[in-house]
Short mmCIF file of C-alpha atoms and ligand atoms in Angstrom, two decimals:
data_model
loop_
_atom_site.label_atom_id
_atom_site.label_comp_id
_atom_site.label_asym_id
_atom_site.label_seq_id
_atom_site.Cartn_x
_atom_site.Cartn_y
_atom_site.Cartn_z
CA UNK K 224 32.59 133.62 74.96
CA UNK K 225 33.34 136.94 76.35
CA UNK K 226 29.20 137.26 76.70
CA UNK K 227 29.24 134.34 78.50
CA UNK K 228 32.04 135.28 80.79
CA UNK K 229 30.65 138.54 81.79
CA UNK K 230 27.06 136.98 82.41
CA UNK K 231 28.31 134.53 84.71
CA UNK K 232 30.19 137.10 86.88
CA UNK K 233 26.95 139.36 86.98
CA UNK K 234 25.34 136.08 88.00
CA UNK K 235 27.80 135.60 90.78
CA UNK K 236 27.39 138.93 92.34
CA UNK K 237 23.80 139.33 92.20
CA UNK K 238 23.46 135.60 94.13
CA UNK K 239 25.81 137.01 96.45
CA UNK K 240 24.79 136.92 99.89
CA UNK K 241 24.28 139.99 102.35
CA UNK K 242 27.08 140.87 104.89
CA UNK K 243 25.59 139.16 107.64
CA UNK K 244 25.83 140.49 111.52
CA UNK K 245 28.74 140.45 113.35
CA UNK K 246 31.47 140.48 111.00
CA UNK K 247 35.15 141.18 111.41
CA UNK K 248 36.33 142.10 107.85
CA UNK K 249 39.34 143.96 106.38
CA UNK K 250 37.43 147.06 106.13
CA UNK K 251 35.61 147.51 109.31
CA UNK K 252 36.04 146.79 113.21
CA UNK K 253 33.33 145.43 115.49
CA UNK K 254 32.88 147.20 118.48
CA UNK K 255 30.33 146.05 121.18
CA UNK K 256 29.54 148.21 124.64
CA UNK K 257 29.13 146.45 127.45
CA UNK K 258 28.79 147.05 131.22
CA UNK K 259 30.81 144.50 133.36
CA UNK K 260 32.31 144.30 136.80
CA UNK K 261 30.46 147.69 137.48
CA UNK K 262 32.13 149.52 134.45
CA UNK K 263 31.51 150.87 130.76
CA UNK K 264 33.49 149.36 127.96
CA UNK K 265 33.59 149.11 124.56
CA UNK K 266 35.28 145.63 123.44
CA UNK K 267 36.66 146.30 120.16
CA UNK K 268 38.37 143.70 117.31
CA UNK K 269 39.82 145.19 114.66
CA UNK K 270 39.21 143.97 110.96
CA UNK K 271 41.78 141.96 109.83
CA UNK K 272 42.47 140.53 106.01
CA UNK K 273 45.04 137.47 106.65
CA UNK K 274 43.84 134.35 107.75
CA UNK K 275 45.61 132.03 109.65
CA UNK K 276 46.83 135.36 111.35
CA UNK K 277 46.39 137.99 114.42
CA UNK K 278 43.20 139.33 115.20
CA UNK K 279 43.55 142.30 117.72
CA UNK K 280 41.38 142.83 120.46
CA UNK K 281 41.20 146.09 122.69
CA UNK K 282 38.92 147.18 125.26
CA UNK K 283 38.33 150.90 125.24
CA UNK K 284 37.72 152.49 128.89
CA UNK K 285 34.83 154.90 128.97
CA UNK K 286 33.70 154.69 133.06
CA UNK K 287 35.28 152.92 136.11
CA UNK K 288 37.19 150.88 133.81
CA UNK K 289 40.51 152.50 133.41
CA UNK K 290 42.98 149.17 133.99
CA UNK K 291 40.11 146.87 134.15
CA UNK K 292 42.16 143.38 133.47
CA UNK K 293 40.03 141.64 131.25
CA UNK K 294 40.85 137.81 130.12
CA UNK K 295 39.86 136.89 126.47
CA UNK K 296 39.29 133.35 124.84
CA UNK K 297 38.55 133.34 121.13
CA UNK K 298 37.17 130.10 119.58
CA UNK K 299 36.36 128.62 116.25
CA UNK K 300 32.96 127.42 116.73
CA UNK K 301 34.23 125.15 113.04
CA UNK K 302 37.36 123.75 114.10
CA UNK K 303 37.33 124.14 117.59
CA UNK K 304 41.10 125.65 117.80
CA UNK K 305 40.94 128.16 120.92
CA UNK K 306 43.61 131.16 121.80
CA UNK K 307 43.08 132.87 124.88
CA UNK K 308 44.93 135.96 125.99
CA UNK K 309 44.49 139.51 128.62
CA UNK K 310 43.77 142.59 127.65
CA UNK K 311 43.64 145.81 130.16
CA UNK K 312 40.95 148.83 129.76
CA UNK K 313 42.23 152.23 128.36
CA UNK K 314 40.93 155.57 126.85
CA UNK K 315 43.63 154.32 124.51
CA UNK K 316 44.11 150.58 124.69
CA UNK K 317 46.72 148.46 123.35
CA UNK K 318 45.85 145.61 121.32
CA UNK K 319 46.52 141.80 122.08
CA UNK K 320 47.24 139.75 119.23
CA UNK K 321 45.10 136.28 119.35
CA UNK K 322 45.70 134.02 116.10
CA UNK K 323 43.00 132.77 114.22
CA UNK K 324 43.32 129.65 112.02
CA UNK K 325 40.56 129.83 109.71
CA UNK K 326 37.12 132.27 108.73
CA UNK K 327 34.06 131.69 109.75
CA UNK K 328 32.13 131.62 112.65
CA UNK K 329 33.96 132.57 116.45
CA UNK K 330 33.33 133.49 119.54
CA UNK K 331 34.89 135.95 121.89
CA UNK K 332 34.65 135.23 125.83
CA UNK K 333 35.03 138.37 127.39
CA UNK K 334 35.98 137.83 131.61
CA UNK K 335 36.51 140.84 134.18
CA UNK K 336 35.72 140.57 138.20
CA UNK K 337 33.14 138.07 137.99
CA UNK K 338 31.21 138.79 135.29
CA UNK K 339 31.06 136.80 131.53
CA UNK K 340 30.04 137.67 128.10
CA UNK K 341 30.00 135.64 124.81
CA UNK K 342 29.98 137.09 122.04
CA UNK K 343 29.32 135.43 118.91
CA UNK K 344 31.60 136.86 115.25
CA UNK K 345 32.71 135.74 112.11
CA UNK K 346 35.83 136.16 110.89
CA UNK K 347 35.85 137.34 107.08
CA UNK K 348 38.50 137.74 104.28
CA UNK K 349 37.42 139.16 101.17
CA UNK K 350 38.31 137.20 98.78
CA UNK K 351 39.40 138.46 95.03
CA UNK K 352 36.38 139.85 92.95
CA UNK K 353 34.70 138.34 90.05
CA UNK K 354 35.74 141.63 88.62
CA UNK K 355 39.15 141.72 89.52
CA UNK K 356 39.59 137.87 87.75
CA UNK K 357 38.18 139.36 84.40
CA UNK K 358 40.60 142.49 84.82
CA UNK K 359 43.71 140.91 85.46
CA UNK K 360 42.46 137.66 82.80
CA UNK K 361 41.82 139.78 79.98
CA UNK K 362 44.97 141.28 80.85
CA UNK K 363 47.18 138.58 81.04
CA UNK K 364 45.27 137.16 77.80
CA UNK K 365 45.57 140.69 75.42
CA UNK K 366 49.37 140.87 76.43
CA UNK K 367 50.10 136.94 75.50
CA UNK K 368 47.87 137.61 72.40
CA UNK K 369 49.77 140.64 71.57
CA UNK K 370 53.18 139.27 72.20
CA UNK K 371 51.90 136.29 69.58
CA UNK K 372 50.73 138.83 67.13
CA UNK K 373 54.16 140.71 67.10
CA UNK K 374 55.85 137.49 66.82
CA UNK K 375 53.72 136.05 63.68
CA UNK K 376 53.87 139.65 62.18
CA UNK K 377 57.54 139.68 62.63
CA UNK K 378 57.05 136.55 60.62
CA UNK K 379 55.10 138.03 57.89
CA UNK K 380 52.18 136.35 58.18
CA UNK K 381 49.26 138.70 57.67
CA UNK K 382 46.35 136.77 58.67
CA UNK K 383 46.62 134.92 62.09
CA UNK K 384 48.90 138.48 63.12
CA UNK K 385 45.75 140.25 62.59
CA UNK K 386 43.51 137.61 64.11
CA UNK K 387 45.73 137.30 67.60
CA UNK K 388 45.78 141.31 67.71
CA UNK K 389 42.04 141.42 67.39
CA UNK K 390 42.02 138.77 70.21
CA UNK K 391 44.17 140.82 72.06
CA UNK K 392 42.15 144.19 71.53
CA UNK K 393 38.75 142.31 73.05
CA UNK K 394 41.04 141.23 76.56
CA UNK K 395 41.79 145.24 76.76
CA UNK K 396 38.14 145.83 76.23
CA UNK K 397 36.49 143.10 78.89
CA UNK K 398 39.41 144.57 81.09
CA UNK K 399 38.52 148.17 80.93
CA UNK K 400 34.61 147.15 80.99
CA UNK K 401 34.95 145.65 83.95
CA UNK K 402 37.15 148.40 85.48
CA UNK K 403 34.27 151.15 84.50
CA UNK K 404 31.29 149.10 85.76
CA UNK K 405 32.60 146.82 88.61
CA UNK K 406 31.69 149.86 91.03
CA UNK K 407 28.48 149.55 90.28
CA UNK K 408 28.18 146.03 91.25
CA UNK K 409 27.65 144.84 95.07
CA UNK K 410 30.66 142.86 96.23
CA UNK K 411 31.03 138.80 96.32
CA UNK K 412 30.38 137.02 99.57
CA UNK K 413 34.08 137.05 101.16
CA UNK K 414 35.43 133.73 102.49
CA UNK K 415 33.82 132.96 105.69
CA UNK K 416 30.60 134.45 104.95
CA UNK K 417 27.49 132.45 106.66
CA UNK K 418 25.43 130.36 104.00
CA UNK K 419 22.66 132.18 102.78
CA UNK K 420 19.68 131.27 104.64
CA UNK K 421 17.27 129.43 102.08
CA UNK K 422 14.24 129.55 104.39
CA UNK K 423 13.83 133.25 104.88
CA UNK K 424 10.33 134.61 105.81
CA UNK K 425 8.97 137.47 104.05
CA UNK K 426 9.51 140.69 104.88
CA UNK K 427 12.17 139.70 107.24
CA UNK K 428 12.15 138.36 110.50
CA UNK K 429 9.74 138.18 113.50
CA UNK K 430 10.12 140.87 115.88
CA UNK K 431 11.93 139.32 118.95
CA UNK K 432 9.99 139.08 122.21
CA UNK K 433 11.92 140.19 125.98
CA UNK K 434 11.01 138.13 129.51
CA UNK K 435 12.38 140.78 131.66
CA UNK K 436 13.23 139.59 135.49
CA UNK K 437 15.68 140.39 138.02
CA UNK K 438 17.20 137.93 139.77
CA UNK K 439 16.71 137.94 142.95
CA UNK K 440 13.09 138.66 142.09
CA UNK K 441 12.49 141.34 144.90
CA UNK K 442 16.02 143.43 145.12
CA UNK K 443 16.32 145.21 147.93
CA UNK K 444 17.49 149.07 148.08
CA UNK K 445 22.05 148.95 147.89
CA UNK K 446 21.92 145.47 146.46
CA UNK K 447 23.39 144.27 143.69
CA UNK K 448 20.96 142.60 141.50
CA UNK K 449 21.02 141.24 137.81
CA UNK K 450 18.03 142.12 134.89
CA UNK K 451 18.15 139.20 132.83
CA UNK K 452 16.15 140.22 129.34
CA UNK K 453 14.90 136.76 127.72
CA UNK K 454 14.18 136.80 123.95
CA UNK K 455 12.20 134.68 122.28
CA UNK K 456 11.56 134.83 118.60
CA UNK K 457 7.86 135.65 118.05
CA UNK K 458 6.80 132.79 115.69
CA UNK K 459 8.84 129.53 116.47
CA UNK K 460 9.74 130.39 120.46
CA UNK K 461 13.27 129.84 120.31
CA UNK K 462 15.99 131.89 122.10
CA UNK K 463 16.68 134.76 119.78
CA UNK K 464 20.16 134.77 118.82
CA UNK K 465 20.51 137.24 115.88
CA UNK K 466 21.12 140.35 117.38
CA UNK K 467 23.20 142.77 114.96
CA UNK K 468 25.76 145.57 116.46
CA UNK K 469 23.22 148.60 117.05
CA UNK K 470 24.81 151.87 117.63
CA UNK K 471 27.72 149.40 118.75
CA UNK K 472 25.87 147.42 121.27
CA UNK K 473 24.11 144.15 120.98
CA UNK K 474 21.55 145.97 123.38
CA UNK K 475 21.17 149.56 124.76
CA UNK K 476 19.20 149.16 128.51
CA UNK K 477 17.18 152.29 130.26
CA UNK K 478 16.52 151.48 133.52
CA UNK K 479 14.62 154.94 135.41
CA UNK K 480 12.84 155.13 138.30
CA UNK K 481 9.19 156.29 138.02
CA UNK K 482 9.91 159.08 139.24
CA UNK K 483 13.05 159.52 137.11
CA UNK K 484 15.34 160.62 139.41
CA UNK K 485 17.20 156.72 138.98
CA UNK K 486 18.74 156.45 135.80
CA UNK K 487 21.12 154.14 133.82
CA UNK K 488 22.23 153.27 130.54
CA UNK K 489 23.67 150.36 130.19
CA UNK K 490 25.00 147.51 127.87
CA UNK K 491 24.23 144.14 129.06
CA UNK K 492 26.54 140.83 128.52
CA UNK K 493 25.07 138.14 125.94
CA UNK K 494 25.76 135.14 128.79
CA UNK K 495 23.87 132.58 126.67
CA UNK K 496 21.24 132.05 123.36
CA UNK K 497 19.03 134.80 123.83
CA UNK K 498 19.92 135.77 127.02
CA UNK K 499 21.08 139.50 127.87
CA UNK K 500 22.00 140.23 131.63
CA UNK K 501 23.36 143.38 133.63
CA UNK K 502 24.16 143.94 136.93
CA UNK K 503 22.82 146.90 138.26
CA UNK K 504 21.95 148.53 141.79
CA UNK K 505 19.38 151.15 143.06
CA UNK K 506 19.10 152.67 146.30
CA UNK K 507 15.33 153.41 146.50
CA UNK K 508 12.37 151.54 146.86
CA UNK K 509 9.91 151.88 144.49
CA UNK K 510 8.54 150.37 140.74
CA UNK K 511 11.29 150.94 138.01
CA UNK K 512 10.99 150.70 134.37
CA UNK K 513 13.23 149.27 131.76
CA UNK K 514 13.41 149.72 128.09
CA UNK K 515 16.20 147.31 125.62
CA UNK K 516 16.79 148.80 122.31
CA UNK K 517 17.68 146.10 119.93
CA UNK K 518 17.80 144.68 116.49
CA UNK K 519 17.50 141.72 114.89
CA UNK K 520 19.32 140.71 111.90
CA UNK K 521 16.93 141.14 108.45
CA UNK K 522 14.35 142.61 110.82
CA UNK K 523 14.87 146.25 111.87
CA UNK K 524 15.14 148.41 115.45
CA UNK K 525 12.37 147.55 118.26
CA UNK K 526 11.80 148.86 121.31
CA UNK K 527 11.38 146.42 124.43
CA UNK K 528 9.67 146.84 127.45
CA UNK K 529 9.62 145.89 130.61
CA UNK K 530 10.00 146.49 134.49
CA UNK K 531 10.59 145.07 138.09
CA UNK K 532 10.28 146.43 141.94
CA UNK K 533 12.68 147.40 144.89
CA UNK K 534 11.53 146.60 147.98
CA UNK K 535 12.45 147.72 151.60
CA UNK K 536 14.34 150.79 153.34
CA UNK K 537 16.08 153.16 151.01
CA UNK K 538 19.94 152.57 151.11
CA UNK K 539 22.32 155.51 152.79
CA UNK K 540 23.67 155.82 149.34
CA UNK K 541 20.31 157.30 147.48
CA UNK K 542 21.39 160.79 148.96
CA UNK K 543 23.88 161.31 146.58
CA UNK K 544 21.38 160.96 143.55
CA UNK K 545 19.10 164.07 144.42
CA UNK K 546 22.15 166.62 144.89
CA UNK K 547 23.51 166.30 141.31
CA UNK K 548 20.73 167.40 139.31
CA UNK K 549 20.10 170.25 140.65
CA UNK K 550 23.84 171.28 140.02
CA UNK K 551 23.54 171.57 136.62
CA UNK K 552 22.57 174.71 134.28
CA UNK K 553 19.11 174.15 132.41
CA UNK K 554 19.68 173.65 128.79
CA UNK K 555 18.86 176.10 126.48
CA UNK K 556 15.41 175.45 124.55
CA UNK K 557 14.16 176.56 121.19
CA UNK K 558 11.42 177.82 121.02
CA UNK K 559 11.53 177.97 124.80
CA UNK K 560 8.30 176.47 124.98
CA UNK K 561 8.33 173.33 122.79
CA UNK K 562 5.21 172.44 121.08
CA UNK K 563 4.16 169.07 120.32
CA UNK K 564 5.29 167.06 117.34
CA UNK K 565 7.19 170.30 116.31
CA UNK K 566 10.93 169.85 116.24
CA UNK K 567 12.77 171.61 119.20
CA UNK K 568 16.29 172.14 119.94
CA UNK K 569 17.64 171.34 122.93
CA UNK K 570 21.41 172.53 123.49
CA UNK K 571 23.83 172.57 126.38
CA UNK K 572 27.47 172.83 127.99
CA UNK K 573 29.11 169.59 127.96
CA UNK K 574 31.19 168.50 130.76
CA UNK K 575 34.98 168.65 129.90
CA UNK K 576 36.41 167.06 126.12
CA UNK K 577 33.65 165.53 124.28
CA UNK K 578 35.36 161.84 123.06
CA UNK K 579 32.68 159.60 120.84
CA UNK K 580 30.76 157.04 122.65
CA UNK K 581 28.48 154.51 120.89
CA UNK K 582 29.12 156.26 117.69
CA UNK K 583 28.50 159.54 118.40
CA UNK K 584 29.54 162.66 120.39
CA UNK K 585 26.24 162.81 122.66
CA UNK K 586 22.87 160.70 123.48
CA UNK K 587 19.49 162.26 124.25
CA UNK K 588 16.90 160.17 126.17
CA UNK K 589 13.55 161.38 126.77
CA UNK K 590 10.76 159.67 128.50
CA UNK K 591 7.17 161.30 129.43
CA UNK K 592 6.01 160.86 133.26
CA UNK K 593 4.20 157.58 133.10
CA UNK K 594 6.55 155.61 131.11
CA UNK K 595 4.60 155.08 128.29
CA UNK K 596 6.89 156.74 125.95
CA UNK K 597 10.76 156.81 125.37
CA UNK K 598 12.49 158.71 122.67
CA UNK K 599 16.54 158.53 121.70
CA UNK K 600 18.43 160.72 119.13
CA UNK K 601 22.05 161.74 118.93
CA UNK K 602 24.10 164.88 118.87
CA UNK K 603 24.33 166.95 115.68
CA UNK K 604 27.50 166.80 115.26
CA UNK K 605 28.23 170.90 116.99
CA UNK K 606 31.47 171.78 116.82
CA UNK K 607 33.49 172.60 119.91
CA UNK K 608 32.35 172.00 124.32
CA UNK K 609 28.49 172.11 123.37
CA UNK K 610 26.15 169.32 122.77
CA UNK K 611 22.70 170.33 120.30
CA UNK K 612 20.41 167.71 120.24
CA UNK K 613 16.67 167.83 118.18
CA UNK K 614 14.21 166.10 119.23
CA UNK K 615 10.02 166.41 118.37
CA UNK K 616 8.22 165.84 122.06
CA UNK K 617 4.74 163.42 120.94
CA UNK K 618 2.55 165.16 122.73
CA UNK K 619 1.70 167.82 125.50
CA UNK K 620 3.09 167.37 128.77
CA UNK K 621 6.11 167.05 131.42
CA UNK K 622 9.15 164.99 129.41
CA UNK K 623 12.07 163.77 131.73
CA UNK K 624 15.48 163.97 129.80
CA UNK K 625 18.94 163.04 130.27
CA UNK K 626 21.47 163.98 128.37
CA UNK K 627 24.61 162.14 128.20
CA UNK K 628 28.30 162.15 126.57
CA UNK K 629 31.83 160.48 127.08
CA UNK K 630 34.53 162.16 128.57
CA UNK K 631 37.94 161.31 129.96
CA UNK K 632 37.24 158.00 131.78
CA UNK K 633 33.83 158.98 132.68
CA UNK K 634 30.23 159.20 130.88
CA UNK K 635 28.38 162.60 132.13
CA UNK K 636 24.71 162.22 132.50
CA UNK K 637 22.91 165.37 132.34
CA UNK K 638 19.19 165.62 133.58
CA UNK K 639 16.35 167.79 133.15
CA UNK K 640 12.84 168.50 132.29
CA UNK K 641 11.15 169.45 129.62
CA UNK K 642 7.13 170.49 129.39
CA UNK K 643 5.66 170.66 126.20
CA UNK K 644 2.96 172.36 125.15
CA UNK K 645 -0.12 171.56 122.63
CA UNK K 646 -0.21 173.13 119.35
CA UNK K 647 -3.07 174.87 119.82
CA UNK K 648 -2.25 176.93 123.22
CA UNK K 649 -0.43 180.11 122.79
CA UNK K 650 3.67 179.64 123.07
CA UNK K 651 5.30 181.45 126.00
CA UNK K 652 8.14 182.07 122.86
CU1 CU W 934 23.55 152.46 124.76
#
């Protein structure tokens, strides 16, 4: 019986499915970046672990976006019951409370200027473990066995006293079992948890493939212009819809010049299936190049690429772009002379308090001259107004970097260059 018990809850968890993508549970908040009406956001809702009940909703400001009004609709995609409420940017937002009648799949329309993003959630409540029934069962069952024991002993009669004590002795023991190796155990699928899929193709999911266009097709210099990334899932050619919260975005865009001296990181707005968009300007002419850094549920991190032209007389505004570089101190290097595929450090002042952005207290982005390559890692974590970043340059040659961090209602973005040498030619140290 107790065998039997035990092997069925094993059964349960191991059939369990995996936390699928955007999830709101009890124990974790989703937070997606995104750039809209020309400023940086992070839209976050909180876990929550009572359903029918509030979920809370904030938008965190990070650039241009400090009282950004911003209207929210959430919307059970099951039952169709809709609550829509405001919300207004802040280093520190407060949170409006939207109720939400049931788990399952949502979705979140996010409106500010004239810009809108829908983004697709699931609400989750964890429900009671497998493990926590057995505890509290065997419990309940050794203290009602226990209680009859006392009575029949009281009674003076030996036999069932004995046998109802025994009973009671195994509940302890399936109790305290399941207390020492629950935590070994992966969780049950909590209530609202998407089916599991029974169709899955080995070794995970197609890599999705990006259409990137602007729209209008030939921007000119100072106008505002949208890059609309298209993807398509490799094998069947349907919009790909599956994109898990990476480094809290759905999507991290790199839009540089060729010759660098454009840059922007951005976080465009899921606007339908597939469809990623983000309205950007540039004030030169010239070819520009444009990376999305993505991930697909059950499939991994990929790198997309892409680009598009501006065409016609630079815009009065591209003057401000060339003074601010040169501005800056050069970051300190070691070794000075970085050699390729050998891990260099690359450390500098940051600009005012440090606050986290995207997870992290700084971003390094490195590309080489031609575009070919484009590298991304994070700060390590240095204590006090100084950002250290490592980072192994591929091979030999000029690297264009830009550092970047969060500060009070404004993201810094440092540039520089880097040039790398071969390992074979004798370091400048
Ligand atoms: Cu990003």
């Amino acid at each position: 019986m107790i065998r039997a018990f035990l092997l069925a809850a094993v059964l349960v968890v191991v059939f369990a499915a995996p936390a699928a993508a955007h999830n709101v549970t009890a124990g974790a908040d989703l937070r997606i970046a995104q750039t809209i009406a020309g400023a940086e956001v992070t839209l976050v809702i909180k876990g929550t672990s009572r359903v029918p009940g509030p979920l809370r909703i904030g938008v965190v400001a990070y650039e241009r976006a400090d009282g950004l009004p911003v209207s929210l609709e959430v919307r059970s995609l099951t039952g169709g019951h809709t609550v829509t409420g405001t919300a207004r940017a802040a280093a520190e937002p407060a949170y409006t409370e939207l109720r939400v009648e049931e788990t399952g799949p949502h979705q979140l329309t996010l409106r500010a200027g004239s810009e809108v993003a829908v983004v697709p959630f699931r609400v989750l409540v964890e429900r009671g473990s497998a493990g926590d029934f057995l505890v509290y069962g065997g419990l309940f069952a050794a203290g009602l066995l226990l209680v009859g024991g006392l009575l029949t002993g009281a009674t003076s009669r030996r036999g069932p006293a004995m046998l109802l004590s025994a009973g009671a002795a195994a509940g302890v023991t399936v109790a305290a079992m399941v207390v020492v190796f629950e935590p070994m155990l992966p969780p049950g699928p909590p209530d609202g948890a998407a089916p599991t899929a029974t169709a899955q193709p080995a070794g995970g999911r197609p890599f999705a493939q990006a259409r990137m266009e602007t729209a209008p097709a030939r921007p000119a210099p100072g106008q505002e212009f949208t890059l609309r990334v298209d993807l398509t899932d490799g094998s069947t050619g349907r919009p790909v819809d599956d994109l898990v919260s990476h480094h809290e975005a759905l999507a991290h865009v790199v839009v540089t010049s060729e010759d660098g001296r454009y840059f922007r990181h951005v976080h465009p707005l899921r606007t339908a299936p597939g469809r990623l968009e983000v309205r950007l300007r540039a004030d030169r002419p010239g070819r520009y190049l444009a990376y999305a850094e993505l991930e697909r549920e059950d499939s991994g991190g990929q790198l997309l690429t892409g680009g598009f032209a501006v065409e016609g007389e630079p815009a009065v505004a591209a003057v401000e772009e060339t003074v601010a570089p040169t501005l800056r101190p050069a970051p300190t290097l070691r070794p000075a002379a970085p050699v390729a595929g050998r891990p260099a450090t690359i450390e500098l002042p940051a600009e005012g308090r440090v606050r986290p952005w995207l997870g992290m207290a700084g971003h390094l982005i490195v590309r080489n001259q031609d575009g070919s390559f484009l590298g991304h890692v994070h700060e390590m974590g240095t204590a006090g107004d100084r950002l250290r970043f490592t980072f192994s340059f591929p091979r030999p040659g000029r690297y264009l970097a830009w550092a970047q961090h969060a500060t009070d209602g404004r993201i810094v973005t440092m540039p520089f260059t880097v040039d790398v040498t071969g390992p074979g030619s004798a370091s400048a140290g």
